Amino acid sequence: MTWPLLVGAALALNACATLSEEECLTSDWRRLGESDGANGRQVGFVAEHQAACTKHGVTPDVAAWRTGWEAGIATFCTPSNGARLGAEGGSYAGSCPLDLKAAFEEPYFANKKVHDARERRDQLRSRIDSLRYELGSIAEEDKRREKRRELERLRDDLWDAEDDLRRAEDDLRYERFADFMDR
């Protein structure tokens, strides 16, 4: 019983490795760093590659990786990419260097706030629709009354969520207007 668990654990650990042995041996470390940076990975992510490659007896070219990462992160940490990533609800690991941080994070967080508010509103609408459907199939008055109370709570939550969404959209419009006026 212990042997299958050990094999499973070893396979799981290998699955977590960022690079295979072949990738460790053949990688263009500058390009790899550029790709990691362009994908918003933190500068410390190179340690993941080092750990993976050390298992295979390969020493990564950290200086080349860092040069590539700096080029890649500059393409990631742009205001337009921050706005796009936030609007899509994408996650951000806090990877932008100080000189690029504010320009990326302001549109990211403003757009992410709108995205999250829309998601909450949509989830509540969906739950209300489901509850209305359920309500039609409940015969017992006590259960119907309980479901109606839940429906009222959800409608109140929806009201609040729609308010939050309006505020987030207003904040985003204000930020865009302020940016336009600063040009």
Short mmCIF file of C-alpha atoms in Angstrom, two decimals:
data_model
loop_
_atom_site.label_atom_id
_atom_site.label_comp_id
_atom_site.label_asym_id
_atom_site.label_seq_id
_atom_site.Cartn_x
_atom_site.Cartn_y
_atom_site.Cartn_z
CA MET A 1 0.00 0.00 0.00
CA THR A 2 2.90 2.38 0.76
CA TRP A 3 4.67 1.80 -2.59
CA PRO A 4 1.80 3.20 -4.76
CA LEU A 5 1.59 6.24 -2.50
CA LEU A 6 5.33 6.93 -2.90
CA VAL A 7 5.12 6.56 -6.68
CA GLY A 8 2.08 8.88 -6.76
CA ALA A 9 3.87 11.47 -4.64
CA ALA A 10 6.96 11.33 -6.87
CA LEU A 11 4.82 11.76 -9.98
CA ALA A 12 2.99 14.67 -8.38
CA LEU A 13 6.26 16.37 -7.50
CA ASN A 14 7.55 15.96 -11.04
CA ALA A 15 4.27 17.32 -12.42
CA CYS A 16 4.89 20.49 -10.41
CA ALA A 17 8.29 21.06 -12.02
CA THR A 18 8.33 24.07 -14.31
CA LEU A 19 10.71 22.47 -16.81
CA SER A 20 11.54 18.95 -17.96
CA GLU A 21 15.11 17.68 -18.20
CA GLU A 22 15.12 18.32 -21.96
CA GLU A 23 13.82 21.86 -21.45
CA CYS A 24 16.49 22.52 -18.83
CA LEU A 25 19.17 21.37 -21.25
CA THR A 26 17.90 23.18 -24.35
CA SER A 27 16.21 26.34 -23.08
CA ASP A 28 17.18 29.75 -24.32
CA TRP A 29 17.21 31.31 -20.84
CA ARG A 30 16.76 34.83 -22.12
CA ARG A 31 13.66 33.84 -24.12
CA LEU A 32 12.31 31.85 -21.21
CA GLY A 33 12.73 34.87 -18.94
CA GLU A 34 11.05 37.08 -21.52
CA SER A 35 8.11 34.67 -21.75
CA ASP A 36 7.81 34.47 -17.95
CA GLY A 37 7.88 38.26 -17.69
CA ALA A 38 5.36 38.72 -20.52
CA ASN A 39 3.05 36.34 -18.64
CA GLY A 40 3.30 38.44 -15.47
CA ARG A 41 5.36 36.02 -13.45
CA GLN A 42 7.26 37.48 -10.51
CA VAL A 43 11.01 37.97 -10.72
CA GLY A 44 11.47 35.23 -8.12
CA PHE A 45 9.89 32.68 -10.47
CA VAL A 46 13.37 31.84 -11.73
CA ALA A 47 13.81 29.91 -8.46
CA GLU A 48 11.14 27.46 -9.71
CA HIS A 49 13.21 26.85 -12.84
CA GLN A 50 16.38 26.50 -10.75
CA ALA A 51 14.73 23.90 -8.53
CA ALA A 52 13.44 21.94 -11.53
CA CYS A 53 16.76 22.02 -13.37
CA THR A 54 18.91 21.27 -10.33
CA LYS A 55 17.13 17.89 -10.13
CA HIS A 56 18.52 17.19 -13.59
CA GLY A 57 22.02 18.47 -12.86
CA VAL A 58 21.54 21.60 -14.97
CA THR A 59 22.43 25.10 -13.81
CA PRO A 60 20.19 27.75 -15.39
CA ASP A 61 21.65 30.97 -16.78
CA VAL A 62 19.95 33.26 -14.26
CA ALA A 63 21.52 36.44 -15.66
CA ALA A 64 20.16 35.71 -19.15
CA TRP A 65 16.77 34.79 -17.68
CA ARG A 66 16.70 38.07 -15.73
CA THR A 67 17.58 40.11 -18.85
CA GLY A 68 14.72 38.42 -20.69
CA TRP A 69 12.35 38.82 -17.75
CA GLU A 70 12.99 42.58 -17.64
CA ALA A 71 12.07 42.87 -21.33
CA GLY A 72 9.01 40.64 -20.90
CA ILE A 73 7.68 42.32 -17.78
CA ALA A 74 7.86 45.68 -19.54
CA THR A 75 5.41 44.34 -22.13
CA PHE A 76 3.14 42.94 -19.41
CA CYS A 77 3.06 45.97 -17.09
CA THR A 78 1.37 48.41 -19.46
CA PRO A 79 -1.79 50.38 -18.67
CA SER A 80 -3.67 48.76 -21.57
CA ASN A 81 -2.70 45.26 -20.46
CA GLY A 82 -3.69 46.09 -16.89
CA ALA A 83 -7.10 47.27 -18.11
CA ARG A 84 -7.55 44.17 -20.30
CA LEU A 85 -6.49 41.73 -17.60
CA GLY A 86 -8.72 43.37 -15.00
CA ALA A 87 -11.72 43.48 -17.37
CA GLU A 88 -11.27 39.76 -18.04
CA GLY A 89 -11.06 39.04 -14.30
CA GLY A 90 -7.51 37.76 -14.65
CA SER A 91 -5.26 37.37 -11.67
CA TYR A 92 -2.23 39.53 -11.03
CA ALA A 93 0.68 38.37 -8.91
CA GLY A 94 2.03 41.82 -8.00
CA SER A 95 4.91 41.28 -10.39
CA CYS A 96 5.30 44.77 -11.88
CA PRO A 97 8.46 46.62 -10.82
CA LEU A 98 8.02 49.91 -8.97
CA ASP A 99 8.60 52.08 -12.05
CA LEU A 100 5.74 50.31 -13.92
CA LYS A 101 3.53 49.36 -11.00
CA ALA A 102 1.12 52.31 -10.74
CA ALA A 103 0.57 52.59 -14.50
CA PHE A 104 -0.44 48.90 -14.61
CA GLU A 105 -2.26 48.52 -11.29
CA GLU A 106 -4.60 51.53 -11.48
CA PRO A 107 -6.42 50.35 -14.63
CA TYR A 108 -6.13 46.71 -13.54
CA PHE A 109 -7.84 47.20 -10.18
CA ALA A 110 -10.48 49.60 -11.55
CA ASN A 111 -11.44 47.15 -14.32
CA LYS A 112 -11.21 44.13 -12.00
CA LYS A 113 -13.60 45.82 -9.59
CA VAL A 114 -16.14 46.24 -12.41
CA HIS A 115 -15.62 42.64 -13.53
CA ASP A 116 -16.09 41.28 -10.00
CA ALA A 117 -19.19 43.42 -9.43
CA ARG A 118 -20.72 42.13 -12.68
CA GLU A 119 -19.92 38.56 -11.70
CA ARG A 120 -21.60 38.99 -8.32
CA ARG A 121 -24.66 40.59 -9.93
CA ASP A 122 -24.90 37.80 -12.50
CA GLN A 123 -24.52 35.08 -9.86
CA LEU A 124 -27.30 36.64 -7.80
CA ARG A 125 -29.58 36.91 -10.85
CA SER A 126 -28.93 33.27 -11.63
CA ARG A 127 -29.64 32.21 -8.05
CA ILE A 128 -32.88 34.25 -8.05
CA ASP A 129 -33.99 32.59 -11.30
CA SER A 130 -33.25 29.14 -9.86
CA LEU A 131 -35.10 29.94 -6.67
CA ARG A 132 -38.15 31.17 -8.61
CA TYR A 133 -38.15 27.90 -10.52
CA GLU A 134 -37.86 25.90 -7.27
CA LEU A 135 -40.66 27.91 -5.72
CA GLY A 136 -43.06 26.75 -8.41
CA SER A 137 -42.59 23.11 -7.46
CA ILE A 138 -42.96 23.44 -3.67
CA ALA A 139 -46.40 22.53 -2.33
CA GLU A 140 -45.87 22.97 1.42
CA GLU A 141 -46.67 26.50 2.55
CA ASP A 142 -43.94 26.59 5.23
CA LYS A 143 -41.26 25.73 2.69
CA ARG A 144 -42.72 28.20 0.18
CA ARG A 145 -42.62 30.94 2.83
CA GLU A 146 -38.98 30.09 3.64
CA LYS A 147 -38.04 30.20 -0.05
CA ARG A 148 -39.85 33.55 -0.47
CA ARG A 149 -37.84 34.99 2.43
CA GLU A 150 -34.66 33.72 0.82
CA LEU A 151 -35.79 35.27 -2.46
CA GLU A 152 -36.33 38.63 -0.74
CA ARG A 153 -32.85 38.47 0.80
CA LEU A 154 -31.37 37.69 -2.59
CA ARG A 155 -33.26 40.59 -4.17
CA ASP A 156 -31.84 42.91 -1.49
CA ASP A 157 -28.37 41.50 -2.20
CA LEU A 158 -28.97 42.03 -5.92
CA TRP A 159 -29.97 45.63 -5.28
CA ASP A 160 -26.70 46.15 -3.38
CA ALA A 161 -24.69 44.35 -6.06
CA GLU A 162 -26.19 46.53 -8.79
CA ASP A 163 -25.33 49.59 -6.70
CA ASP A 164 -21.75 48.33 -6.31
CA LEU A 165 -21.54 47.77 -10.05
CA ARG A 166 -22.77 51.29 -10.82
CA ARG A 167 -20.21 52.76 -8.42
CA ALA A 168 -17.40 50.65 -9.91
CA GLU A 169 -18.39 51.69 -13.44
CA ASP A 170 -18.59 55.35 -12.37
CA ASP A 171 -15.13 55.10 -10.78
CA LEU A 172 -13.77 53.55 -13.95
CA ARG A 173 -15.30 56.29 -16.13
CA TYR A 174 -13.88 58.93 -13.79
CA GLU A 175 -10.43 57.33 -13.95
CA ARG A 176 -10.54 57.22 -17.76
CA PHE A 177 -11.67 60.85 -17.88
CA ALA A 178 -8.90 61.89 -15.48
CA ASP A 179 -6.34 60.05 -17.62
CA PHE A 180 -7.69 61.76 -20.73
CA MET A 181 -7.44 65.18 -19.06
CA ASP A 182 -3.83 64.50 -17.98
CA ARG A 183 -2.74 64.05 -21.62
#
